[in-house]
Amino acid sequence: MGRFVVRRLLQIIPIFFGVTFLVYFLVSALGSPLDTLSPQQKRNPAYLEYLTEQFNLNDPFIVQYFKYIGNVFTGDLGTTFAGESVTEIVITRMPVTATLAGTALVIELVLGIVIGVVAARRRGKLFDNASLVIALIFIAIPVFVLAFVLQWLFGIKLGWVVPTGISEGWPLSYIVPAFVLAAGSLAYVIRITRQSLLETLNTDFIRTARAKGLPAGTILRRYGLRNSLIPVVVFLGLDIGALMTGAVVTEGIFNVPGIGQQLFTSIKQQEAVVIVGIVTLFVIIFQLLNLLVDVISAALDPRIRYE
Amino acid sequence: MSDLQVEAQSAQAAGPESRTVAADAWYQLRRNWVFWVSVVLIVGISAIVLFPGLFASEEATTSLTGGCQLEDSLEAPGDKFLLGADQQGCDVYSLSIYSARTSVSVGLLTAIGTTLIGSLLGLLAGFYGGKSDSVLSGVTSIFLGLPFVLGAVVLLSSVDLPDIWGVVFALTLLSWATAFRLVRAKTIEAKGQDYTLAARALGAKDLRIMFRHILPNAIGPSIVVAVISLGIFIGAEATLSYLGLGIQPPNTSWGVMISEAQNAFFTAPWVLMVPAGFLTVTVLAFILLGETVSDALDPKLRK
Amino acid sequence: MRNRRRSFVVGAVGLAAGLLLTACSSSSDSSSGSDDSAAATGGSFSMAIEKPQALTPTNCYDLYCAQVNRTLFEGLIEFQKSSEGALEPVKTDLAKDITTADDGKTWKIEINPGFSFTNGEAVTAQTFVDTWNYAAYGDNGQQLGFVMGPDQLNIVGYDQVASNKSKKMSGLNVESDSVLTVELEKPMGQSLFYNFLGGPQVLPLPSTAIKDPKAYEKQPIGNGPYKLEAPWTNQGMTVVRNDDFAGEAGNADEIEFKIYADNNALWADLQANELDVASTLPQNALVQAESVLGDRFINDEGGLQYAYYGYPVNDPTFKEKDVRVGLAKAINWDEINDKIYFNTRTTATSFAPDTIPGGGKDVCGDSCVFDGAKAKELIDGAGGVPGGAVLIPQLANETGDVQKAICNQIQTNTGVKCTPQIYKDFGELVGAVTGDKATKGLIYGLGWIADNPTIQNMITANFSSTSPYNDLGYDNPEFDRLLQEGNAATDTATQIEKWQQAEKVIYDDFRAWATQFRNNIGGYSTRVSNVDISPDGIVDLSVVQVNS
Amino acid sequence: MTTSDDVVVEAVGLKRLYPITKGILFKKKIGEVRAVDGIDLQLMRGETLALVGESGCGKSTTGRLLMGLEPADGGSISVLGDDLAKLNSRQMRAKRRDIQMILQDPYTSLNPRMNVATIVGEPFAIHPDALAGRSRSEAVRELMDRVGLDPSMVNRYPHQFSGGQRQRIGVARALALRPQIIVADEPVSALDVSVQAQVMNLLLDLQKEMGLSYVFVSHDLAVVRQIADRISVMYPGRVVETGKAESVYAAPAHPYTLALLSAAPIPDPAVQAERERIKLSGELPNPADPPSGCRFRTRCWKAQEVCAREEPQLVEISSGHSVACHFPQREDAKV
Amino acid sequence: MAAELLRVEDLQVEFVTRDGVARAVNGVSFSVAPGETVAVLGESGSGKSVTAQAIMGILDTPPARIAGGSIRLLGRELVGLSEDEYRLIRGEQIAMIFQDALSALNPVASVGKQIAEMFQIHRGASRQDAKDQAIQVMTQVGIPAAASRYDSFPHQFSGGMRQRAMIAMMIALKPKVLIADEPTTALDVTIQAQIIELLQELQSETDMGLILITHDLGVVAEVADHITVMYAGRTMEEGPVDEIYRSTANPYTRGLLQSIPTIHSAEGRLPAIPGLPPSLFALPEGCAFHPRCPNAKDRCRQGEAPELVEVADRHRSRCWYAEEVMRSDNLR
């Protein structure tokens, strides 16, 4: 296992270079960041020179990339045009996004598994079909539409929560945006739980458990769920990545000062350094999460032995 | 599968009437109201996409022929406009009907693109394994590691492709990895099956084994996934439009309509709700179809 | 918001970009009609801003830091509304005297003693000299250092400092603790010099800002009516009243600036009464703002920004003046204003709103009056639009509502095919009219946000033949001559008259016309009163009262 | 007895090793599973050679090596005089017309997406000249008929057949190219007893009619009894006893063979009651880490110190009957 | 043989599917006494596993349901028992081991825990206590170094060891009746022999009744006292093992016996039963076996199926010509 972890960590290296190179290349293909300056900003040659220096704009692309990556390894993700450190932006904003994504994950996990289990136990019945349709509606509604509607409903019409921002802290300020964030994935968790549980309940060892005279509840928990949770865990692990990117839209609409909101702003402003910095970070986190998923899967399923 | 099922099935297998997986699935689907709902919806949507003229008049969607008068801006649903008018004074209903083609095209083309690319590469990687597999799987991880919105933003801003092709390109590039993984896994599974061994024993060449033996057995799930993704891609286009990156005017799509409708959401909700409704129903129809079919096709769940 | 400076125009109604050089408006403005005579003080309220790029004045390039700095700093010049409603630069409490002895070549600035930064450091003549040298020095990378340079203040020795050859501009000298002299490369009239001193980039910085800019940026120390007691964050910042402030104190004890990334969120909070003051509203709020907020909805005409459309000189499509006028007359701006902007813009008949001295006149005349039938007649009479189609530019970050509406009207009224054309960014758009591969049939359109409230500022950059920003390629010697005469005039009345004449030349040629002025829109909660947005977009927070 | 001209398959010193790797970045080999570890085989024209052993002994691997489906890591295989290792891929494909295979699991060895016509006709699609002037559907019908399937069922899919019928389809496919040699890998072990006999009879009939040579891989000595002319008993990676069938059944010389025979149940309570059965303790050794010396010694009741030290070699104990044991059973052993 | 432990009487199990109702088990009766081994024999699809699961009360319902008959365990009727009551009997009084121990053991729980669970749930034993007892049972079934293998997972066991673990789990509470469903099919011959021996040993120690479900006539001959031969859901023949082997009274049984190769049989063709078992949804008229029966006459092809008739003491056969078959020359 230890070896496996080390190997996986090492595997992240080429992926890290691949993704950062890809993003850096694409962002560079947009043109020099100086092009996005307004003519009035360009009136200041000293400032232009400073920026050119700062972002190594006179170097060939590949040199720029490696200089940038070199800095990344020292923990410096670059600076914005205004001189703000991207690392610092990330550090201050990440906990907010983590809280939001974490809350969303809990919603997914609890609602998803509970509904999934009930749906599996009542396969083909009304609850099963209804939960499927409702869950899928949440996938089908564009996330921003859902966000607007819920914000309007709970924040303005009913006034249960502050419509935006995180001024009320966790959980009140996080619950609605987290639900919006979780809504899309919820259906998947329900479906995977249901599917996987149905498969498990059809296996021979469940029959053995019945032959052993175990109570139905014990069979479901100890035999059914534990075996069916593995694909759910795998999905959730990958989903954290999706939650963090999903936060781009959600944090924007709910004015949650997280990393997604920063990205939202940076996208609007085409601030390449920030975009690359955040993507780099996301990629690393995503890869580490994948690793974590593998480790958890191995813990849940002793048959999985890495290396 | 329990012995009990084996017994029941092998008893059936002896009879000439035993069914194919597809027939089994069809039997199950036939009795599933959710399936029928999705089929009816998809037929309706297809009709709208193919013959929008049957449902609405194109004239109501353009100012060249008298539609879209600013004085009708945000007219509520009523006699003049069945489902209201948007800010430009265009008939929301007609516009939604005429937007269907773009939205569905994006979904369809992307679904086809991802399935083709993903399947082909997945087949190659799974079949040959070794280095080519490592490289392709590595590339896949890179694409899977690239957050979707981000990737789309960067791709769409740096690649200059006209109208829907840009969106299709970006969505395809960011989504083929799913089909790749699926087909690769299925390929590895099929490759280990005895019928593949038998084909090799007959002297079949790699291409024959891949396309005649493995692909037909490996492609099934990815086609089901493609149906589901078709819906998801239609929604993704809307999200990109919301972020100002999707289809650009003068082309229109449900996503573009929704994006533009935000302005008046609270006073003229129909401008947003009508295209959002069309979108949601369409996405839902494809997802439901995919889900019910995949459920019916899954032999592991069969009782 | 980097490139919004000129591009706010056509569609963007979101947060307008920075009106920088006019950041301070009057704190002693008593005409804002506060009707409760017993001015309530104390309490706290919140105001929405977007995240500023930086708070340090020499890096302050947007409206939001300008808004915050307005509470943290006291500069030399602030703007006040004149009796005619136009904005004029006047000295602040800090400035004792700003004079020139040689017709504007050298200026002597005398400051009042007793002002100090909230860390105790006194504001002296040296403070200004150090600050300005710091801003100009190339390696310091301060965005707004250029204000000391050519085409702006143009202080002697700027080039040396900007290129890192010297740390000190030779044109800046400290005479005494309270007096400094500024030597300019070229003479400058008083009103223009005053205007330049009104911006945040010339605000005084304490020495710690220069020693450790990074730490300073986190929690700037100013000399204004309020102070920042804790470093600012992504969620915003809270300023509290500076009791040691020597000038006029603010009303509220505490002002919280909430940072919003998305205006829609701001609007949601404002409706929920969770936000007290907003100096901008999202597009989707406009339609209902009045019904939701009632008289707490601010919709003030006279914002110092205009949108314009123009016909590139080298595009043969627009060779005929009748075509140019015809297209203009085909667009019903009043209706667009009503239906698209919900009356948050004002149809323009000149390049300067009435908040600018000499502005607000109908310079355009009949050419700007909507008349669909006449439009078609003019165009048909001129043989139609060559190519039969026109394009309306749209920037990728705009929603495109206006472009659509304009095109719909052109199509409906004249039958000329019209399509919005999207450009990735400002640079691409400029390329489409100026480059060798200029797009045929493109009606160029952008906007202008005033650097300072003068007609000259509104028309020079876009239409002077020597201006690098004259994208249309407009070149009329008559116009250039009148503009120069106006600039050189010492008498303000003559100056304005010449500029007005120059403006008229543009309309006579009808190469371009201003379409709309942007109103300043915003709103406030039931908890506050006396909220007013100055034409430059800044809310004077010192006078806002928290209702008890 | 047959002459050497009649040898259709000959394997000498055949080896197949699966490496066990370990390593973080670069995999290095830390060991190997010696699935087939130096065995010699000879198959004569028209005879059936049975490879017998428990699962994991390498018998199926040997079958696949003979088919050229896996590369040998040592030794050589010649099929009808051609060294498989020296054939290029085109020649290898041509060789398929001589040597074919029947697989164990009738459920996975047929492509579920193809109908019988396609499955049985596939050999002709790959080797069109094997049709010899017939139309493909004619040829397929002939084959169906020959293996006892109703030719009218050609358009059905595998799942519409029972296990026995499916195995017949597999046989038809293998026969299509008129091979001289068939490697049958546990062809009946997945079938019900009653059907097992049907398929075995079919194989016997076909051999008689077509003069086929079989390599018959099985774990079941009772089934093998029916068809084998010669038997090689395998114990992980090695042949421990080989000889003519009558000779091996009548006088098993290796204790393992003896144990296998003894363990095979006889469906007669009377006989069972009288049998003195040898029950082996333990299980097959791990082929990655076989015991030193004789691999069977860990389970052998006869094992002595020499067995751990020295690996016994195959020694002929009677005509054509060889055994690899330090203490072979004497002739009179009865099972 | 003392009193009966288990009596199955006229058991009927139906599968209700969309193709109609399949009688997977149609009137099967037999009984088990302490220390007795009853073999239920038949091809795939004959209904033998369904019978076993019906007795255990672990049929998948739906689609399966017990349509009639009775199952009495120590005189207590099990058919119609509530799930809660049935649960207390399973594992405690009657237990079952399955063919494929790998899939029948929970892959994510350690083998030891799965055994200890029996003591914890049925006997309320403490965790430690259960563990000790589990290790004891593991040792009893011949798992070497049981204590150290307690925490191993099923996939870490070899096939034979897994089956031992399975047996340990099921005999942990010393049930009165043990059903073994093809316990050795998936195993190698030498291991098969070990497992059969183990079952016999356990049986002689505890005097439990053993129901052996199998298609392997060799194994039956070795261990069974009494045989029930099933075909298409019906009992074709039943009787004491020697009697069945010596004087078969049913052509089907005879066909089975003749088609089995043995190490002593002659080289060459064996007399195989032609054809295939019928579909349960389309049973032939008359005797279900008639299409495959070498002795079939007109009487077999139409009308009622023959009844199970006694042909000798405790030996019954379902064939119109049972006596005739019995008298004809037997193979062995």
JSON list of C-alpha atoms in Angstrom, two decimals, chain D residues 101-157:
[
{"chain": "D", "resi": 101, "resn": "MET", "atom": "CA", "xyz": [-8.90, -25.54, -30.37]},
{"chain": "D", "resi": 102, "resn": "ILE", "atom": "CA", "xyz": [-12.03, -26.33, -28.37]},
{"chain": "D", "resi": 103, "resn": "LEU", "atom": "CA", "xyz": [-12.45, -24.30, -25.21]},
{"chain": "D", "resi": 104, "resn": "GLN", "atom": "CA", "xyz": [-13.81, -25.20, -21.84]},
{"chain": "D", "resi": 105, "resn": "ASP", "atom": "CA", "xyz": [-16.62, -22.80, -21.15]},
{"chain": "D", "resi": 106, "resn": "PRO", "atom": "CA", "xyz": [-19.36, -23.06, -23.73]},
{"chain": "D", "resi": 107, "resn": "TYR", "atom": "CA", "xyz": [-20.87, -19.86, -22.33]},
{"chain": "D", "resi": 108, "resn": "THR", "atom": "CA", "xyz": [-17.95, -17.54, -22.86]},
{"chain": "D", "resi": 109, "resn": "SER", "atom": "CA", "xyz": [-16.28, -19.15, -25.84]},
{"chain": "D", "resi": 110, "resn": "LEU", "atom": "CA", "xyz": [-19.01, -18.04, -28.23]},
{"chain": "D", "resi": 111, "resn": "ASN", "atom": "CA", "xyz": [-19.41, -14.38, -29.02]},
{"chain": "D", "resi": 112, "resn": "PRO", "atom": "CA", "xyz": [-22.87, -13.51, -27.72]},
{"chain": "D", "resi": 113, "resn": "ARG", "atom": "CA", "xyz": [-23.39, -10.91, -30.43]},
{"chain": "D", "resi": 114, "resn": "MET", "atom": "CA", "xyz": [-22.91, -13.30, -33.33]},
{"chain": "D", "resi": 115, "resn": "ASN", "atom": "CA", "xyz": [-25.33, -15.87, -34.63]},
{"chain": "D", "resi": 116, "resn": "VAL", "atom": "CA", "xyz": [-24.30, -19.43, -35.25]},
{"chain": "D", "resi": 117, "resn": "ALA", "atom": "CA", "xyz": [-23.86, -18.89, -38.97]},
{"chain": "D", "resi": 118, "resn": "THR", "atom": "CA", "xyz": [-21.38, -16.13, -38.27]},
{"chain": "D", "resi": 119, "resn": "ILE", "atom": "CA", "xyz": [-19.55, -18.01, -35.54]},
{"chain": "D", "resi": 120, "resn": "VAL", "atom": "CA", "xyz": [-19.19, -21.23, -37.47]},
{"chain": "D", "resi": 121, "resn": "GLY", "atom": "CA", "xyz": [-18.57, -19.32, -40.69]},
{"chain": "D", "resi": 122, "resn": "GLU", "atom": "CA", "xyz": [-15.90, -17.09, -39.23]},
{"chain": "D", "resi": 123, "resn": "PRO", "atom": "CA", "xyz": [-13.05, -19.50, -40.02]},
{"chain": "D", "resi": 124, "resn": "PHE", "atom": "CA", "xyz": [-14.03, -19.19, -43.66]},
{"chain": "D", "resi": 125, "resn": "ALA", "atom": "CA", "xyz": [-14.08, -15.44, -43.45]},
{"chain": "D", "resi": 126, "resn": "ILE", "atom": "CA", "xyz": [-10.53, -15.57, -42.19]},
{"chain": "D", "resi": 127, "resn": "HIS", "atom": "CA", "xyz": [-9.37, -18.33, -44.51]},
{"chain": "D", "resi": 128, "resn": "PRO", "atom": "CA", "xyz": [-11.58, -18.03, -47.60]},
{"chain": "D", "resi": 129, "resn": "ASP", "atom": "CA", "xyz": [-9.70, -20.75, -49.48]},
{"chain": "D", "resi": 130, "resn": "ALA", "atom": "CA", "xyz": [-10.84, -23.28, -46.88]},
{"chain": "D", "resi": 131, "resn": "LEU", "atom": "CA", "xyz": [-14.27, -23.15, -48.45]},
{"chain": "D", "resi": 132, "resn": "ALA", "atom": "CA", "xyz": [-12.94, -25.18, -51.37]},
{"chain": "D", "resi": 133, "resn": "GLY", "atom": "CA", "xyz": [-15.62, -24.14, -53.78]},
{"chain": "D", "resi": 134, "resn": "ARG", "atom": "CA", "xyz": [-18.60, -24.45, -51.47]},
{"chain": "D", "resi": 135, "resn": "SER", "atom": "CA", "xyz": [-20.65, -21.47, -50.48]},
{"chain": "D", "resi": 136, "resn": "ARG", "atom": "CA", "xyz": [-20.16, -20.42, -46.94]},
{"chain": "D", "resi": 137, "resn": "SER", "atom": "CA", "xyz": [-23.69, -21.23, -45.87]},
{"chain": "D", "resi": 138, "resn": "GLU", "atom": "CA", "xyz": [-23.37, -24.65, -47.42]},
{"chain": "D", "resi": 139, "resn": "ALA", "atom": "CA", "xyz": [-20.17, -25.25, -45.51]},
{"chain": "D", "resi": 140, "resn": "VAL", "atom": "CA", "xyz": [-21.75, -24.04, -42.27]},
{"chain": "D", "resi": 141, "resn": "ARG", "atom": "CA", "xyz": [-24.75, -26.31, -42.71]},
{"chain": "D", "resi": 142, "resn": "GLU", "atom": "CA", "xyz": [-22.49, -29.25, -43.38]},
{"chain": "D", "resi": 143, "resn": "LEU", "atom": "CA", "xyz": [-20.57, -28.56, -40.20]},
{"chain": "D", "resi": 144, "resn": "MET", "atom": "CA", "xyz": [-23.74, -28.18, -38.15]},
{"chain": "D", "resi": 145, "resn": "ASP", "atom": "CA", "xyz": [-24.97, -31.44, -39.45]},
{"chain": "D", "resi": 146, "resn": "ARG", "atom": "CA", "xyz": [-21.72, -33.12, -38.68]},
{"chain": "D", "resi": 147, "resn": "VAL", "atom": "CA", "xyz": [-21.69, -32.08, -35.01]},
{"chain": "D", "resi": 148, "resn": "GLY", "atom": "CA", "xyz": [-25.31, -33.07, -34.59]},
{"chain": "D", "resi": 149, "resn": "LEU", "atom": "CA", "xyz": [-27.01, -29.70, -34.65]},
{"chain": "D", "resi": 150, "resn": "ASP", "atom": "CA", "xyz": [-30.06, -28.93, -36.71]},
{"chain": "D", "resi": 151, "resn": "PRO", "atom": "CA", "xyz": [-28.72, -26.82, -39.60]},
{"chain": "D", "resi": 152, "resn": "SER", "atom": "CA", "xyz": [-31.94, -24.85, -39.61]},
{"chain": "D", "resi": 153, "resn": "MET", "atom": "CA", "xyz": [-30.82, -23.22, -36.37]},
{"chain": "D", "resi": 154, "resn": "VAL", "atom": "CA", "xyz": [-27.99, -21.27, -38.03]},
{"chain": "D", "resi": 155, "resn": "ASN", "atom": "CA", "xyz": [-29.63, -17.94, -37.42]},
{"chain": "D", "resi": 156, "resn": "ARG", "atom": "CA", "xyz": [-29.95, -18.37, -33.69]},
{"chain": "D", "resi": 157, "resn": "TYR", "atom": "CA", "xyz": [-27.68, -16.83, -31.12]}
]
